[in-house]
Amino acid sequence: MNWETSEAKPAIRLITRADDCGSSHAANVAILQSLKAGFLKNISLMACCRFIEEAAEMLAARQDICFGLHAVLNAEWDAVKWGPVLPASQVSTLVDENGMFMPSPQTFEIRKPDLDEIMLEIQAQLDRLRALGFRITYVDTHMFPEYHVPGMEESMNEWADKEGLLYWNRYCSTLRRVKEKPDHLLDDILSRLVAADEGQYLYIGHPAIDTQEMRSLGNQHISGEKLAAGRVLEAMLFTDPRILELCSKKGIVPIRYDEALQVTEKLPPLHEWFFT
């Protein structure tokens, strides 16, 4: 399917983005598979995770993809943890007694992090991705810590400008949920796309294949089995024939961040960012 834009800007434009690349082999494989349909245009990379070198071998040479830093300050799973790129001693306010990131950004509201340490770590994560051969165009955040740390959003904006990066929240408008309690992820996203008015929207998925690796994740909020099944569905956000056909018929065009227009509207509540 040809997703190339015409000279006239399409009425509905989607920044199609896959998050958590480098977090696991299962995620890397699913993201690579998701690219085959041509609908996925942006990939967000977790520089501090175990499989980021594998992601670089699989993807860094791609010229058709817009790569971004998925800045990580938290590690949400019980059995699988990750820590900073920098030595833990240099960012001691960001880590627990084992030198790992804490599970939730809400922790920062109680245990106040040092903003300078945050920015040093994010710089180190960017530097690592560039050293691995990725051309980084934009930056977004894992679990939205900037909503919980006073001054972080302003610092991120200034830092992104200095590094020549596009900061995600200048370009986002979410597809509004139509059904109060959707029965299924794909039904939910189809209803959102059907109802979408003219504009530019952010469309996020976390693709992964269902493996024992994925099932080893999980926490008190979601079991590993349920998480793995959900990530398989999220992979389908970029490949499901019903979604691709609807977008083709409605003239919805996937775009890269470097093709996007800045959006100035007020951001919606956090829970509306998730399709699951």
mmCIF file of C-alpha atoms in Angstrom:
data_model
loop_
_atom_site.group_PDB
_atom_site.id
_atom_site.type_symbol
_atom_site.label_atom_id
_atom_site.label_comp_id
_atom_site.label_asym_id
_atom_site.label_seq_id
_atom_site.Cartn_x
_atom_site.Cartn_y
_atom_site.Cartn_z
ATOM 1 C CA MET A 1 0.000 0.000 0.000
ATOM 2 C CA ASN A 2 1.376 3.423 -0.937
ATOM 3 C CA TRP A 3 1.283 5.831 2.005
ATOM 4 C CA GLU A 4 3.199 8.642 0.332
ATOM 5 C CA THR A 5 1.636 12.047 0.880
ATOM 6 C CA SER A 6 0.618 14.249 -2.033
ATOM 7 C CA GLU A 7 1.618 17.887 -2.398
ATOM 8 C CA ALA A 8 -1.638 18.885 -0.721
ATOM 9 C CA LYS A 9 -1.628 18.115 2.996
ATOM 10 C CA PRO A 10 -4.027 15.262 3.821
ATOM 11 C CA ALA A 11 -7.019 16.125 5.980
ATOM 12 C CA ILE A 12 -6.101 13.550 8.650
ATOM 13 C CA ARG A 13 -2.473 12.881 9.504
ATOM 14 C CA LEU A 14 -1.276 10.282 12.015
ATOM 15 C CA ILE A 15 2.093 10.327 13.726
ATOM 16 C CA THR A 16 2.344 6.529 13.927
ATOM 17 C CA ARG A 17 4.765 5.569 16.703
ATOM 18 C CA ALA A 18 6.006 2.308 18.218
ATOM 19 C CA ASP A 19 7.400 2.633 21.737
ATOM 20 C CA ASP A 20 9.798 0.534 23.844
ATOM 21 C CA CYS A 21 12.163 -0.567 21.077
ATOM 22 C CA GLY A 22 15.246 -2.065 22.709
ATOM 23 C CA SER A 23 13.384 -3.116 25.832
ATOM 24 C CA SER A 24 13.232 -6.787 24.809
ATOM 25 C CA HIS A 25 13.928 -9.156 21.940
ATOM 26 C CA ALA A 26 10.154 -9.690 21.650
ATOM 27 C CA ALA A 27 9.602 -5.966 21.143
ATOM 28 C CA ASN A 28 12.400 -5.638 18.600
ATOM 29 C CA VAL A 29 11.098 -8.534 16.499
ATOM 30 C CA ALA A 30 7.515 -7.256 16.536
ATOM 31 C CA ILE A 31 8.553 -3.727 15.607
ATOM 32 C CA LEU A 32 10.611 -5.015 12.691
ATOM 33 C CA GLN A 33 7.631 -7.080 11.536
ATOM 34 C CA SER A 34 5.284 -4.110 11.967
ATOM 35 C CA LEU A 35 7.348 -2.050 9.553
ATOM 36 C CA LYS A 36 6.485 -4.322 6.641
ATOM 37 C CA ALA A 37 3.028 -2.779 6.121
ATOM 38 C CA GLY A 38 4.568 0.669 5.674
ATOM 39 C CA PHE A 39 2.165 2.265 8.160
ATOM 40 C CA LEU A 40 4.614 2.621 11.072
ATOM 41 C CA LYS A 41 6.758 5.741 10.633
ATOM 42 C CA ASN A 42 8.347 6.470 14.047
ATOM 43 C CA ILE A 43 10.212 4.254 16.509
ATOM 44 C CA SER A 44 11.029 5.289 20.089
ATOM 45 C CA LEU A 45 14.169 3.703 21.559
ATOM 46 C CA MET A 46 15.000 2.784 25.164
ATOM 47 C CA ALA A 47 18.754 3.424 25.386
ATOM 48 C CA CYS A 48 19.226 1.958 28.860
ATOM 49 C CA CYS A 49 17.739 -1.466 28.117
ATOM 50 C CA ARG A 50 19.404 -4.785 27.454
ATOM 51 C CA PHE A 51 18.345 -5.218 23.815
ATOM 52 C CA ILE A 52 19.171 -1.766 22.464
ATOM 53 C CA GLU A 53 22.324 -3.050 20.709
ATOM 54 C CA GLU A 54 20.213 -5.684 18.959
ATOM 55 C CA ALA A 55 17.757 -2.963 17.935
ATOM 56 C CA ALA A 56 20.627 -0.996 16.420
ATOM 57 C CA GLU A 57 21.759 -4.016 14.380
ATOM 58 C CA MET A 58 18.210 -4.566 13.147
ATOM 59 C CA LEU A 59 17.093 -1.000 12.488
ATOM 60 C CA ALA A 60 19.681 1.775 12.723
ATOM 61 C CA ALA A 61 20.475 1.738 8.999
ATOM 62 C CA ARG A 62 16.852 2.286 7.998
ATOM 63 C CA GLN A 63 16.361 5.575 6.147
ATOM 64 C CA ASP A 64 12.565 5.328 5.980
ATOM 65 C CA ILE A 65 11.985 5.567 9.740
ATOM 66 C CA CYS A 66 12.081 8.521 12.110
ATOM 67 C CA PHE A 67 13.877 7.477 15.317
ATOM 68 C CA GLY A 68 13.352 9.027 18.723
ATOM 69 C CA LEU A 69 14.746 8.801 22.240
ATOM 70 C CA HIS A 70 12.186 7.221 24.574
ATOM 71 C CA ALA A 71 13.712 8.847 27.662
ATOM 72 C CA VAL A 72 13.569 6.390 30.567
ATOM 73 C CA LEU A 73 13.554 7.236 34.283
ATOM 74 C CA ASN A 74 11.337 4.393 35.538
ATOM 75 C CA ALA A 75 11.240 0.585 35.329
ATOM 76 C CA GLU A 76 7.715 -0.665 35.955
ATOM 77 C CA TRP A 77 8.021 -4.465 35.922
ATOM 78 C CA ASP A 78 8.558 -6.630 39.000
ATOM 79 C CA ALA A 79 10.978 -9.242 37.652
ATOM 80 C CA VAL A 80 12.748 -7.254 34.919
ATOM 81 C CA LYS A 81 14.471 -4.010 35.843
ATOM 82 C CA TRP A 82 16.726 -1.515 34.129
ATOM 83 C CA GLY A 83 18.885 1.276 35.437
ATOM 84 C CA PRO A 84 20.617 4.386 34.168
ATOM 85 C CA VAL A 85 23.188 4.646 31.402
ATOM 86 C CA LEU A 86 25.319 6.713 33.752
ATOM 87 C CA PRO A 87 26.848 5.137 36.872
ATOM 88 C CA ALA A 88 24.198 5.019 39.591
ATOM 89 C CA SER A 89 26.441 7.111 41.862
ATOM 90 C CA GLN A 90 26.110 10.039 39.429
ATOM 91 C CA VAL A 91 22.297 9.939 39.467
ATOM 92 C CA SER A 92 21.612 8.731 42.987
ATOM 93 C CA THR A 93 18.276 10.545 43.320
ATOM 94 C CA LEU A 94 16.873 8.569 40.369
ATOM 95 C CA VAL A 95 17.595 5.026 41.558
ATOM 96 C CA ASP A 96 16.760 2.602 44.359
ATOM 97 C CA GLU A 97 19.165 0.824 46.704
ATOM 98 C CA ASN A 98 20.050 -1.619 43.900
ATOM 99 C CA GLY A 99 20.917 1.121 41.426
ATOM 100 C CA MET A 100 17.777 0.492 39.371
ATOM 101 C CA PHE A 101 15.100 2.973 38.303
ATOM 102 C CA MET A 102 12.046 3.138 40.520
ATOM 103 C CA PRO A 103 8.787 1.585 39.243
ATOM 104 C CA SER A 104 6.579 4.641 38.942
ATOM 105 C CA PRO A 105 7.026 8.335 38.167
ATOM 106 C CA GLN A 106 4.577 9.036 40.983
ATOM 107 C CA THR A 107 7.467 8.112 43.292
ATOM 108 C CA PHE A 108 9.100 11.379 42.263
ATOM 109 C CA GLU A 109 6.301 13.306 43.970
ATOM 110 C CA ILE A 110 7.439 11.846 47.312
ATOM 111 C CA ARG A 111 11.117 11.216 46.752
ATOM 112 C CA LYS A 112 12.154 14.357 44.918
ATOM 113 C CA PRO A 113 14.695 13.767 42.130
ATOM 114 C CA ASP A 114 17.449 16.187 41.236
ATOM 115 C CA LEU A 115 16.505 17.857 37.956
ATOM 116 C CA ASP A 116 20.147 18.252 36.938
ATOM 117 C CA GLU A 117 20.635 14.500 37.392
ATOM 118 C CA ILE A 118 17.564 13.845 35.232
ATOM 119 C CA MET A 119 18.926 15.921 32.395
ATOM 120 C CA LEU A 120 22.413 14.408 32.687
ATOM 121 C CA GLU A 121 20.924 10.914 32.384
ATOM 122 C CA ILE A 122 18.719 11.857 29.440
ATOM 123 C CA GLN A 123 21.767 13.346 27.697
ATOM 124 C CA ALA A 124 23.657 10.107 28.317
ATOM 125 C CA GLN A 125 20.796 8.095 26.846
ATOM 126 C CA LEU A 126 20.786 10.268 23.722
ATOM 127 C CA ASP A 127 24.562 9.982 23.400
ATOM 128 C CA ARG A 128 24.342 6.189 23.601
ATOM 129 C CA LEU A 129 21.775 5.997 20.808
ATOM 130 C CA ARG A 130 23.836 8.235 18.575
ATOM 131 C CA ALA A 131 26.935 6.147 19.281
ATOM 132 C CA LEU A 132 24.986 3.058 18.187
ATOM 133 C CA GLY A 133 24.316 4.685 14.823
ATOM 134 C CA PHE A 134 20.756 5.934 15.256
ATOM 135 C CA ARG A 135 19.791 9.282 13.730
ATOM 136 C CA ILE A 136 17.648 10.710 16.508
ATOM 137 C CA THR A 137 15.046 13.235 15.378
ATOM 138 C CA TYR A 138 12.664 13.518 18.326
ATOM 139 C CA VAL A 139 12.372 12.813 22.056
ATOM 140 C CA ASP A 140 9.473 11.509 24.125
ATOM 141 C CA THR A 141 9.307 9.962 27.598
ATOM 142 C CA HIS A 142 8.571 6.569 29.128
ATOM 143 C CA MET A 143 5.653 6.817 31.590
ATOM 144 C CA PHE A 144 5.527 10.657 31.372
ATOM 145 C CA PRO A 145 7.797 11.596 34.323
ATOM 146 C CA GLU A 146 7.652 15.245 33.268
ATOM 147 C CA TYR A 147 4.080 15.326 34.593
ATOM 148 C CA HIS A 148 5.391 14.500 38.078
ATOM 149 C CA VAL A 149 8.633 16.489 38.335
ATOM 150 C CA PRO A 150 8.289 20.290 38.602
ATOM 151 C CA GLY A 151 10.362 22.053 35.963
ATOM 152 C CA MET A 152 11.181 18.935 33.949
ATOM 153 C CA GLU A 153 8.928 19.770 31.016
ATOM 154 C CA GLU A 154 10.504 23.207 30.651
ATOM 155 C CA SER A 155 13.992 21.719 30.908
ATOM 156 C CA MET A 156 13.131 19.095 28.310
ATOM 157 C CA ASN A 157 11.892 21.740 25.900
ATOM 158 C CA GLU A 158 15.084 23.785 26.272
ATOM 159 C CA TRP A 159 17.299 20.701 26.011
ATOM 160 C CA ALA A 160 15.496 19.414 22.918
ATOM 161 C CA ASP A 161 16.023 22.740 21.181
ATOM 162 C CA LYS A 162 19.721 22.674 22.087
ATOM 163 C CA GLU A 163 20.109 19.144 20.711
ATOM 164 C CA GLY A 164 18.105 19.853 17.561
ATOM 165 C CA LEU A 165 15.307 17.449 18.553
ATOM 166 C CA LEU A 166 11.544 17.672 18.257
ATOM 167 C CA TYR A 167 9.884 17.394 21.683
ATOM 168 C CA TRP A 168 6.889 15.075 21.456
ATOM 169 C CA ASN A 169 4.273 17.183 23.248
ATOM 170 C CA ARG A 170 4.564 20.003 20.728
ATOM 171 C CA TYR A 171 3.184 17.712 18.042
ATOM 172 C CA CYS A 172 0.480 15.675 19.724
ATOM 173 C CA SER A 173 -3.250 15.520 19.648
ATOM 174 C CA THR A 174 -4.799 12.217 20.683
ATOM 175 C CA LEU A 175 -7.535 10.302 18.910
ATOM 176 C CA ARG A 176 -10.493 10.704 21.256
ATOM 177 C CA ARG A 177 -12.118 7.604 22.664
ATOM 178 C CA VAL A 178 -15.620 7.136 21.259
ATOM 179 C CA LYS A 179 -16.843 4.132 23.251
ATOM 180 C CA GLU A 180 -16.942 4.405 27.053
ATOM 181 C CA LYS A 181 -15.897 0.768 27.540
ATOM 182 C CA PRO A 182 -14.653 -0.675 24.245
ATOM 183 C CA ASP A 183 -14.849 -4.452 23.914
ATOM 184 C CA HIS A 184 -11.551 -4.849 22.117
ATOM 185 C CA LEU A 185 -8.452 -2.787 21.365
ATOM 186 C CA LEU A 186 -8.873 -2.984 17.601
ATOM 187 C CA ASP A 187 -12.567 -2.070 17.799
ATOM 188 C CA ASP A 188 -11.587 0.882 19.960
ATOM 189 C CA ILE A 189 -9.011 2.222 17.529
ATOM 190 C CA LEU A 190 -11.265 1.628 14.514
ATOM 191 C CA SER A 191 -14.044 3.641 16.166
ATOM 192 C CA ARG A 192 -11.580 6.434 16.956
ATOM 193 C CA LEU A 193 -10.366 6.560 13.377
ATOM 194 C CA VAL A 194 -13.907 6.529 11.970
ATOM 195 C CA ALA A 195 -14.848 9.451 14.220
ATOM 196 C CA ALA A 196 -11.659 11.464 13.649
ATOM 197 C CA ASP A 197 -12.110 14.957 12.263
ATOM 198 C CA GLU A 198 -9.608 16.835 10.128
ATOM 199 C CA GLY A 199 -6.334 17.291 11.982
ATOM 200 C CA GLN A 200 -3.096 15.721 13.126
ATOM 201 C CA TYR A 201 -3.032 12.952 15.712
ATOM 202 C CA LEU A 202 -0.609 10.795 17.669
ATOM 203 C CA TYR A 203 -1.089 7.023 17.354
ATOM 204 C CA ILE A 204 1.012 4.927 19.757
ATOM 205 C CA GLY A 205 1.511 1.184 20.074
ATOM 206 C CA HIS A 206 3.888 -1.075 22.003
ATOM 207 C CA PRO A 207 4.384 -4.054 19.664
ATOM 208 C CA ALA A 208 5.748 -7.359 20.935
ATOM 209 C CA ILE A 209 5.433 -11.027 20.143
ATOM 210 C CA ASP A 210 4.073 -13.455 22.728
ATOM 211 C CA THR A 211 7.097 -15.242 24.207
ATOM 212 C CA GLN A 212 8.212 -16.444 27.622
ATOM 213 C CA GLU A 213 10.366 -13.328 27.744
ATOM 214 C CA MET A 214 7.276 -11.125 27.542
ATOM 215 C CA ARG A 215 5.370 -13.313 29.999
ATOM 216 C CA SER A 216 8.143 -12.835 32.541
ATOM 217 C CA LEU A 217 7.115 -9.185 32.762
ATOM 218 C CA GLY A 218 4.122 -7.918 34.702
ATOM 219 C CA ASN A 219 3.380 -6.272 38.024
ATOM 220 C CA GLN A 220 0.508 -5.831 40.490
ATOM 221 C CA HIS A 221 -1.563 -4.109 37.813
ATOM 222 C CA ILE A 222 -1.192 -6.627 34.977
ATOM 223 C CA SER A 223 -0.016 -10.228 34.706
ATOM 224 C CA GLY A 224 2.742 -11.207 32.309
ATOM 225 C CA GLU A 225 0.334 -13.352 30.312
ATOM 226 C CA LYS A 226 -2.146 -10.516 29.891
ATOM 227 C CA LEU A 227 0.628 -8.082 29.061
ATOM 228 C CA ALA A 228 2.036 -10.342 26.345
ATOM 229 C CA ALA A 229 -1.399 -10.839 24.784
ATOM 230 C CA GLY A 230 -2.015 -7.097 24.832
ATOM 231 C CA ARG A 231 1.297 -6.306 23.190
ATOM 232 C CA VAL A 232 0.462 -8.698 20.338
ATOM 233 C CA LEU A 233 -2.750 -6.732 19.795
ATOM 234 C CA GLU A 234 -0.801 -3.479 19.861
ATOM 235 C CA ALA A 235 1.426 -4.791 17.090
ATOM 236 C CA MET A 236 -1.719 -5.187 15.012
ATOM 237 C CA LEU A 237 -2.355 -1.435 15.269
ATOM 238 C CA PHE A 238 0.218 -1.069 12.485
ATOM 239 C CA THR A 239 -0.651 -4.117 10.368
ATOM 240 C CA ASP A 240 -4.310 -5.092 10.755
ATOM 241 C CA PRO A 241 -6.002 -5.077 7.307
ATOM 242 C CA ARG A 242 -9.138 -3.415 8.685
ATOM 243 C CA ILE A 243 -7.161 -0.477 10.016
ATOM 244 C CA LEU A 244 -5.081 -0.128 6.855
ATOM 245 C CA GLU A 245 -8.162 -0.316 4.628
ATOM 246 C CA LEU A 246 -10.071 2.257 6.683
ATOM 247 C CA CYS A 247 -7.141 4.669 6.597
ATOM 248 C CA SER A 248 -6.784 4.213 2.844
ATOM 249 C CA LYS A 249 -10.485 4.824 2.214
ATOM 250 C CA LYS A 250 -10.695 7.814 4.567
ATOM 251 C CA GLY A 251 -7.480 9.371 3.313
ATOM 252 C CA ILE A 252 -5.717 9.051 6.672
ATOM 253 C CA VAL A 253 -1.964 9.297 6.090
ATOM 254 C CA PRO A 254 0.763 8.139 8.522
ATOM 255 C CA ILE A 255 3.577 10.644 8.971
ATOM 256 C CA ARG A 256 6.956 11.041 10.629
ATOM 257 C CA TYR A 257 7.643 13.567 13.385
ATOM 258 C CA ASP A 258 9.816 15.513 10.963
ATOM 259 C CA GLU A 259 6.766 15.839 8.686
ATOM 260 C CA ALA A 260 4.459 16.978 11.496
ATOM 261 C CA LEU A 261 3.070 20.394 12.305
ATOM 262 C CA GLN A 262 3.270 21.852 15.797
ATOM 263 C CA VAL A 263 0.012 21.528 17.732
ATOM 264 C CA THR A 264 -0.845 24.132 20.344
ATOM 265 C CA GLU A 265 -4.066 22.767 21.837
ATOM 266 C CA LYS A 266 -4.231 21.816 25.516
ATOM 267 C CA LEU A 267 -3.236 18.194 26.086
ATOM 268 C CA PRO A 268 -5.984 15.748 27.111
ATOM 269 C CA PRO A 269 -5.942 13.828 30.425
ATOM 270 C CA LEU A 270 -3.166 11.250 30.683
ATOM 271 C CA HIS A 271 -5.456 8.214 30.510
ATOM 272 C CA GLU A 272 -6.623 9.203 27.025
ATOM 273 C CA TRP A 273 -3.162 8.557 25.599
ATOM 274 C CA PHE A 274 -3.537 4.810 25.896
ATOM 275 C CA PHE A 275 -5.510 2.567 23.556
ATOM 276 C CA THR A 276 -5.503 -0.295 26.086
#
